[in-house]
Each structure stands twice: as C-alpha cells, then as structure tokens.
mmCIF file of C-alpha atoms in Angstrom:
data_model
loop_
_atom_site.group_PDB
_atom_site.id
_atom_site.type_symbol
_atom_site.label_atom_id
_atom_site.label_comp_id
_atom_site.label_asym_id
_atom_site.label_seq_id
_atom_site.Cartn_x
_atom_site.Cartn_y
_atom_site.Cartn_z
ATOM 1 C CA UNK A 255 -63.538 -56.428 -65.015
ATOM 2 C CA UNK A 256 -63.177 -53.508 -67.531
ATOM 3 C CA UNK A 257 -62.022 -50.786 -67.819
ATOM 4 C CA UNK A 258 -63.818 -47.707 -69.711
ATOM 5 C CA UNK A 259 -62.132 -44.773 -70.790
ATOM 6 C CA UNK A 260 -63.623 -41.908 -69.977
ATOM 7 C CA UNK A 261 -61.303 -38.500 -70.933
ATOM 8 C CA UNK A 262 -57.687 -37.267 -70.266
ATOM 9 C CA UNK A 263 -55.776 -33.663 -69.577
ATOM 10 C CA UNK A 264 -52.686 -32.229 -68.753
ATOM 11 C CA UNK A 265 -51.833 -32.644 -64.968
ATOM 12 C CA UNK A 266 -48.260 -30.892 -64.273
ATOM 13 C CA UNK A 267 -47.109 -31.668 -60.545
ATOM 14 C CA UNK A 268 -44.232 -31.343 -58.303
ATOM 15 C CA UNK A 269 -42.575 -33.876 -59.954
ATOM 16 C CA UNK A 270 -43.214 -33.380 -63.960
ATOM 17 C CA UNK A 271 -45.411 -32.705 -66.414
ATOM 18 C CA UNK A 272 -47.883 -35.920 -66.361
ATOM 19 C CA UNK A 273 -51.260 -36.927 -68.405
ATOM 20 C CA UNK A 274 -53.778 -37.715 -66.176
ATOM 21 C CA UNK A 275 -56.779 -40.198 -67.505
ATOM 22 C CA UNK A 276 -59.967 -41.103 -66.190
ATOM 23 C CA UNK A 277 -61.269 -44.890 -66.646
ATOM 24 C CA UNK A 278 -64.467 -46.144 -65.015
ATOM 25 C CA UNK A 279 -65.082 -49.769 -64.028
ATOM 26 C CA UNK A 280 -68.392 -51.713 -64.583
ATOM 27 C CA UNK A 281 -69.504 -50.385 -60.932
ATOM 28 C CA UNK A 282 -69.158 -46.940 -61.859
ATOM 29 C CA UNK A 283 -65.876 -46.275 -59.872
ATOM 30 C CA UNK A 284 -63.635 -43.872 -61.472
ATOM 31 C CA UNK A 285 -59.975 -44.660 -61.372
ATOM 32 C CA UNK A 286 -56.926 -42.541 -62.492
ATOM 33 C CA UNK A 287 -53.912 -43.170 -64.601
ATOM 34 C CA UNK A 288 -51.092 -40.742 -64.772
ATOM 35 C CA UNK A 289 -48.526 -41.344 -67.672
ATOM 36 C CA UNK A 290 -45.102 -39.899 -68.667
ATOM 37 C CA UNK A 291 -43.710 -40.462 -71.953
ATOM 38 C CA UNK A 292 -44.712 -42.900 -75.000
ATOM 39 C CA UNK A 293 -45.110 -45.844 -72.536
ATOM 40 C CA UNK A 294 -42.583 -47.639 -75.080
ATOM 41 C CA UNK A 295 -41.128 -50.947 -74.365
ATOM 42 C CA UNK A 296 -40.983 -51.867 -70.612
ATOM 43 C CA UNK A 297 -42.468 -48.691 -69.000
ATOM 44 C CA UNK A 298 -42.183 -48.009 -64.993
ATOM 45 C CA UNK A 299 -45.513 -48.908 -63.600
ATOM 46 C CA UNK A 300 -46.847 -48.837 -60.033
ATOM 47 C CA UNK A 301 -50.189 -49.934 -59.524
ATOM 48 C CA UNK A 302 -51.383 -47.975 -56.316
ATOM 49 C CA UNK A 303 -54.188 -48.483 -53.890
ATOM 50 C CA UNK A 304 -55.987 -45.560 -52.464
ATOM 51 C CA UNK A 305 -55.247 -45.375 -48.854
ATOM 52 C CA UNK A 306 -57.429 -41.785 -47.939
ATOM 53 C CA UNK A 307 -55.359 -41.696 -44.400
ATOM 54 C CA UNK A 308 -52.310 -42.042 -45.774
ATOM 55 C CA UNK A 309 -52.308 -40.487 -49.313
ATOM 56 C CA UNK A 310 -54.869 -37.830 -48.108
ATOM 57 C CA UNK A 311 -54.499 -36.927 -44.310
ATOM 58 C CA UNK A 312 -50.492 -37.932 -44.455
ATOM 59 C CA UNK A 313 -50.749 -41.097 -41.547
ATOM 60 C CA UNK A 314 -47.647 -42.193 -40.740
ATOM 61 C CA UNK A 315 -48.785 -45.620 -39.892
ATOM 62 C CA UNK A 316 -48.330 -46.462 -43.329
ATOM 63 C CA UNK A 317 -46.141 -46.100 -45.996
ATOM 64 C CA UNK A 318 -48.798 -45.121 -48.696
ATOM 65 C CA UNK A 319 -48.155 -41.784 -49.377
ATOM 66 C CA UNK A 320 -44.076 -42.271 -49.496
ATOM 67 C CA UNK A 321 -45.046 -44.991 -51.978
ATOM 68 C CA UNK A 322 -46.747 -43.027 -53.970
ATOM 69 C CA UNK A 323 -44.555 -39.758 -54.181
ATOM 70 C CA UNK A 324 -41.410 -41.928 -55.028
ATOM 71 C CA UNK A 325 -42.773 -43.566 -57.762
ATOM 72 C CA UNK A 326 -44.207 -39.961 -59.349
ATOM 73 C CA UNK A 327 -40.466 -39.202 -58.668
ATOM 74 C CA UNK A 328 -39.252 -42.207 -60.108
ATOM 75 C CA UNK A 329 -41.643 -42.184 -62.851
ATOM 76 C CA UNK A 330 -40.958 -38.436 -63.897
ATOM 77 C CA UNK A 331 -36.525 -39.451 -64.521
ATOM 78 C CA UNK A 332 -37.448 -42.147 -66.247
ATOM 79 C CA UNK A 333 -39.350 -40.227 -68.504
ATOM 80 C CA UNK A 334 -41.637 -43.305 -69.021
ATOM 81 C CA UNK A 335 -44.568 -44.879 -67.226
ATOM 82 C CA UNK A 336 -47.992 -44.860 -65.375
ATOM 83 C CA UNK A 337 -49.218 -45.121 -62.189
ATOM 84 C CA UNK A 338 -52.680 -46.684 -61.969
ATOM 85 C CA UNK A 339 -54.311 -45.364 -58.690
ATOM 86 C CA UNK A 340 -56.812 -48.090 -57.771
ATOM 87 C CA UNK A 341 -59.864 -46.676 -55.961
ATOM 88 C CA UNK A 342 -61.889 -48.908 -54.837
ATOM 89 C CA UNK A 343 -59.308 -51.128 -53.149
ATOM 90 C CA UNK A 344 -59.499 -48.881 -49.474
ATOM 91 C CA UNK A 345 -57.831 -51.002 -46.457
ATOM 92 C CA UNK A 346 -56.567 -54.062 -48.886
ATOM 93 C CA UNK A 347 -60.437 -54.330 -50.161
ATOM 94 C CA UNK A 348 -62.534 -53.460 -47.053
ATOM 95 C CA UNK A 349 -63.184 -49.922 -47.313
ATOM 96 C CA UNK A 350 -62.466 -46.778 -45.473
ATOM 97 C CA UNK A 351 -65.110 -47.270 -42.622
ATOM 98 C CA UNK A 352 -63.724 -50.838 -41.742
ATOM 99 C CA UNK A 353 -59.680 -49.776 -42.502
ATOM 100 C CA UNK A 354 -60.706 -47.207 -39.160
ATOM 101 C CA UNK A 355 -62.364 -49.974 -37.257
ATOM 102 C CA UNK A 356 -59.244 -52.195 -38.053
ATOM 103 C CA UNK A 357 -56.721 -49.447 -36.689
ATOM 104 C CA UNK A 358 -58.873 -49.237 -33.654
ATOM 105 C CA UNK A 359 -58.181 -53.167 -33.309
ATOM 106 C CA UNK A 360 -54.348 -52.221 -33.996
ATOM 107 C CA UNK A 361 -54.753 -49.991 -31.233
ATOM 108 C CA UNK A 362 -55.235 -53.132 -28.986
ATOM 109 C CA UNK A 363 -52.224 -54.905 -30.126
ATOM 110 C CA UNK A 364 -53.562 -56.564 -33.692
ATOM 111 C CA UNK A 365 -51.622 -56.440 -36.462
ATOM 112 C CA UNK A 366 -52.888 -55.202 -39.435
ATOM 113 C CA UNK A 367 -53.538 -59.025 -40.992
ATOM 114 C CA UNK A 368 -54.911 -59.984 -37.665
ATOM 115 C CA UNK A 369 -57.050 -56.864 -37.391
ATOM 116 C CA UNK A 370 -58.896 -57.328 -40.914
ATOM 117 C CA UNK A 371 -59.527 -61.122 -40.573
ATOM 118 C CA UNK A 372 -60.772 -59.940 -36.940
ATOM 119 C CA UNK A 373 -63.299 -58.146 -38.419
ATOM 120 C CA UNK A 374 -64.549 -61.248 -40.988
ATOM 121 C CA UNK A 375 -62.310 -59.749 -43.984
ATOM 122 C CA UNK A 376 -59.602 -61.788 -45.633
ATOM 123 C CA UNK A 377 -56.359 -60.382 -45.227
ATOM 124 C CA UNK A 378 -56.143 -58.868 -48.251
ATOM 125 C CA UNK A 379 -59.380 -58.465 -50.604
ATOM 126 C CA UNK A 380 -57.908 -56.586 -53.542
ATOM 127 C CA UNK A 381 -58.064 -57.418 -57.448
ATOM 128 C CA UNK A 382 -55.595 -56.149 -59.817
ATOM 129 C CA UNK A 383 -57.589 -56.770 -63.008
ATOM 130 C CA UNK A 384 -58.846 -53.473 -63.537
ATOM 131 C CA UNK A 385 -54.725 -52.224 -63.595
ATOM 132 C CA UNK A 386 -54.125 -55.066 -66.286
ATOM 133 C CA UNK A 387 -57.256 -53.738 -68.365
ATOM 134 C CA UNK A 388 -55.690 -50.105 -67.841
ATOM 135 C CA UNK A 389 -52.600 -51.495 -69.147
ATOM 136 C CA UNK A 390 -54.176 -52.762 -71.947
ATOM 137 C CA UNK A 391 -55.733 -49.952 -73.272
ATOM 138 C CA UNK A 392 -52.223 -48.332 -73.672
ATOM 139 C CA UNK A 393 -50.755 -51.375 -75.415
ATOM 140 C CA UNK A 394 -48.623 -52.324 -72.581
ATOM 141 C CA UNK A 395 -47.854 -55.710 -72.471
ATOM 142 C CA UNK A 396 -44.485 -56.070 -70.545
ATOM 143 C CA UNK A 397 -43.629 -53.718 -67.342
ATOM 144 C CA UNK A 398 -40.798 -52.727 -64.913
ATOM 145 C CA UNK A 399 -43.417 -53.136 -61.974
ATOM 146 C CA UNK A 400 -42.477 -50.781 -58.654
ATOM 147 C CA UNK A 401 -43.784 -52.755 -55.595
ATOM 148 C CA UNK A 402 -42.714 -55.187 -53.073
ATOM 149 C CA UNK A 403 -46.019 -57.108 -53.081
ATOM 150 C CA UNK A 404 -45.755 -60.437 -54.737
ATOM 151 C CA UNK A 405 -49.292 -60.731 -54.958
ATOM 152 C CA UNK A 406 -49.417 -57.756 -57.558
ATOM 153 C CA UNK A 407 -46.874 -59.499 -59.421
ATOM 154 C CA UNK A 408 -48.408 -62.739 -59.978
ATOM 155 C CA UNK A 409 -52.116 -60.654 -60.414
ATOM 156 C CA UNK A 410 -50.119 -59.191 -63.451
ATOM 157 C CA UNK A 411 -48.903 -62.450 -64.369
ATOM 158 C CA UNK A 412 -52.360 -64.241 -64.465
ATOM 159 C CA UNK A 413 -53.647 -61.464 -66.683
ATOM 160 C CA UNK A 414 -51.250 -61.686 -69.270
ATOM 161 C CA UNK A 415 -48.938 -58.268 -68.866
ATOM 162 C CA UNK A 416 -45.288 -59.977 -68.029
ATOM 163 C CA UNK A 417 -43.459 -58.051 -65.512
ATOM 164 C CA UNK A 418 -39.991 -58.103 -66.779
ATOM 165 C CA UNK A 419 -38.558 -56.278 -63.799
ATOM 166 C CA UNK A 420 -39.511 -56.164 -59.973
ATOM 167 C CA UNK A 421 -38.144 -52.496 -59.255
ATOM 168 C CA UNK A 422 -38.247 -51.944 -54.980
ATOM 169 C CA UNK A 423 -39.740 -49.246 -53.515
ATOM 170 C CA UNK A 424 -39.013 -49.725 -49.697
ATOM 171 C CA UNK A 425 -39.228 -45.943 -47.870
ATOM 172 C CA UNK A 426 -38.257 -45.050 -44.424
ATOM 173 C CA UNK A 427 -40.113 -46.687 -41.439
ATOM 174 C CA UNK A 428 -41.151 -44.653 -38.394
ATOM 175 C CA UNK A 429 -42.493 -46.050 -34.950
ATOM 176 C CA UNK A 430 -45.844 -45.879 -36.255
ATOM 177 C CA UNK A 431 -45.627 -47.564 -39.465
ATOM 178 C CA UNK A 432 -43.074 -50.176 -38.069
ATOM 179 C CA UNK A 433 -45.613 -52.967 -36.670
ATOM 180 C CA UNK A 434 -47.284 -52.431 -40.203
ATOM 181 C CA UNK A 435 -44.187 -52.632 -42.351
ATOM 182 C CA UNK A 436 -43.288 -55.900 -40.137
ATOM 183 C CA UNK A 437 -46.615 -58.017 -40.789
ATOM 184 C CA UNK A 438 -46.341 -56.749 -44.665
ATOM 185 C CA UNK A 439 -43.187 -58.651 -44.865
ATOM 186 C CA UNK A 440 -43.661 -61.374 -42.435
ATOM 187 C CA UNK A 441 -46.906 -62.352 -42.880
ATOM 188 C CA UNK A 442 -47.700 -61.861 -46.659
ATOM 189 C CA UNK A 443 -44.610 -62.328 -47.869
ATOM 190 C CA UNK A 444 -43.617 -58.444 -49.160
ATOM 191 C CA UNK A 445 -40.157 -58.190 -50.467
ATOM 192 C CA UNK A 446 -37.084 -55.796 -49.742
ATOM 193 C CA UNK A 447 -34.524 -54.310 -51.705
#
C-alpha cells in the first residue's frame, strides 16, 4: 500500500499545539497524521483505528475514544510523536454498517470476536501497512509504539519500522465496555500494563 502526501497545517487542540497531515492511499481514502516535535530518535507513536461510535458519538462500549485522548495527552509531554488515525479500518476491517450489525449480535450475548466471524468477517481484518508507509515518509524507522495489540506490533515489525518500546495504554473499563475489553485480551491476545 502507499501512502501519498497530500498537504499539512497547524491543528492546536486541547492537548497542544499539533501538525496535522493529510495522506491518501491508492483507494482514495484520506488518512490523518498528527505530529509533535522533530519526530527524532524513538518518537511516541499510536497507530489508531477510526471507531465513528466511539471516537465520534462517545460509546462507552469501547475504549476508542479514551485511547485516543491519552495518547494526544501522552504525545503532547513528550513533546515528540504522531498518531496515525487509520480510516478505513471501521469495526477491525468490516466497516461501520457491519460494526452496528455486530453490536446488535453483542446484544444477544456474542462477543465482539464471535459477533464479526458471525457475520462471515475474520476477527480482525485490519492492515497496518499504510501506518508503516506514513512512518516512512517522516524518516521514522524505530518507535516507542502505544498499544496493547500485539498484532500492531509484529505488523510494524514485518514492515521494517522496529518498535523499540511497547508503551501501555490500558484506560478505565465500564459495564459496557467490560465484555469487550475481556475478549480483546482473552481471545486475541491484547496485553496489560
């Protein structure tokens, strides 16, 4: 996959003063990149896929939007990094529409890996390649990665950016987001602490 940059600007939020950047994919998809710094040596990086309920609308039965707002946070007092905000990677790869029809199955007792393979999905369809071409384009060969997914570790792994540092970023758990946090850990393998 590549990655095709398309223009940056200024983007000061709660957090800091960022740099927003706009790359497009060979589909056409436009996906962000906010930076902090020089993006010297090892820089923080989180590597974030949309979730519209949670990022968006604020679900709790997720822990999206926490995610994402700590590692702005953690980003900004570090004073270096990026956070690539992957948008075409909806409900682990299967898209808005079928992320609702899998919380309807949830509804019924699934959990979420059981809901998307339910539905004829695997249980989790996403590619990290554009992220490593992202990283790429900014010379950024070696991260401190913020995530407790192994898969995005090894993803960075295969294409060549060395992850020098797993850094956690666990948030609070609610009754909603509890089943969802369990099968995350349980079933594929996400990491604490």
């Amino acid at each position: 996959m590549t990655a095709t940059y398309l223009s940056n600007a200024q983007l000061p939020n709660q957090y800091g003063n960022f740099t927003i950047h706009v790359f497009t994919d060979e589909n056409g998809v436009e996906h962000p990149a906010l930076t902090m710094g020089k993006l010297e040596e090892t820089p923080l990086a989180r590597i974030h896929s949309i979730c519209t309920t949670g990022d968006v609308f604020g679900s709790k039965r997720c822990d999206c939007q926490s995610q994402l707002h700590v590692a702005m946070r953690m980003i900004a007092e570090s004073g270096n990094g990026i956070l690539i905000y992957l948008r075409h990677q909806e409900g682990r790869g299967i898209g808005l529409g079928n992320k609702i029809r899998a919380y309807a199955l949830q509804e019924q007792g699934f959990d979420t890996v059981r809901a998307n393979v339910a539905l004829g999905y695997a249980a989790d369809m996403r590619n990290y390649d554009i992220a490593a071409e992202i990283l790429r384009h900014f010379g950024i060969g070696k991260i401190r990665l913020m995530t407790n997914n192994p898969a995005k570790i090894e993803a960075m792994q295969t294409n060549r950016i060395e992850v020098v540092e797993r850094v956690s970023l666990w948030t609070a758990q609610n009754p909603h987001n509890a089943p969802y946090i369990d099968a995350k850990k349980q079933k594929m393998k996400h990491m604490e602490g």
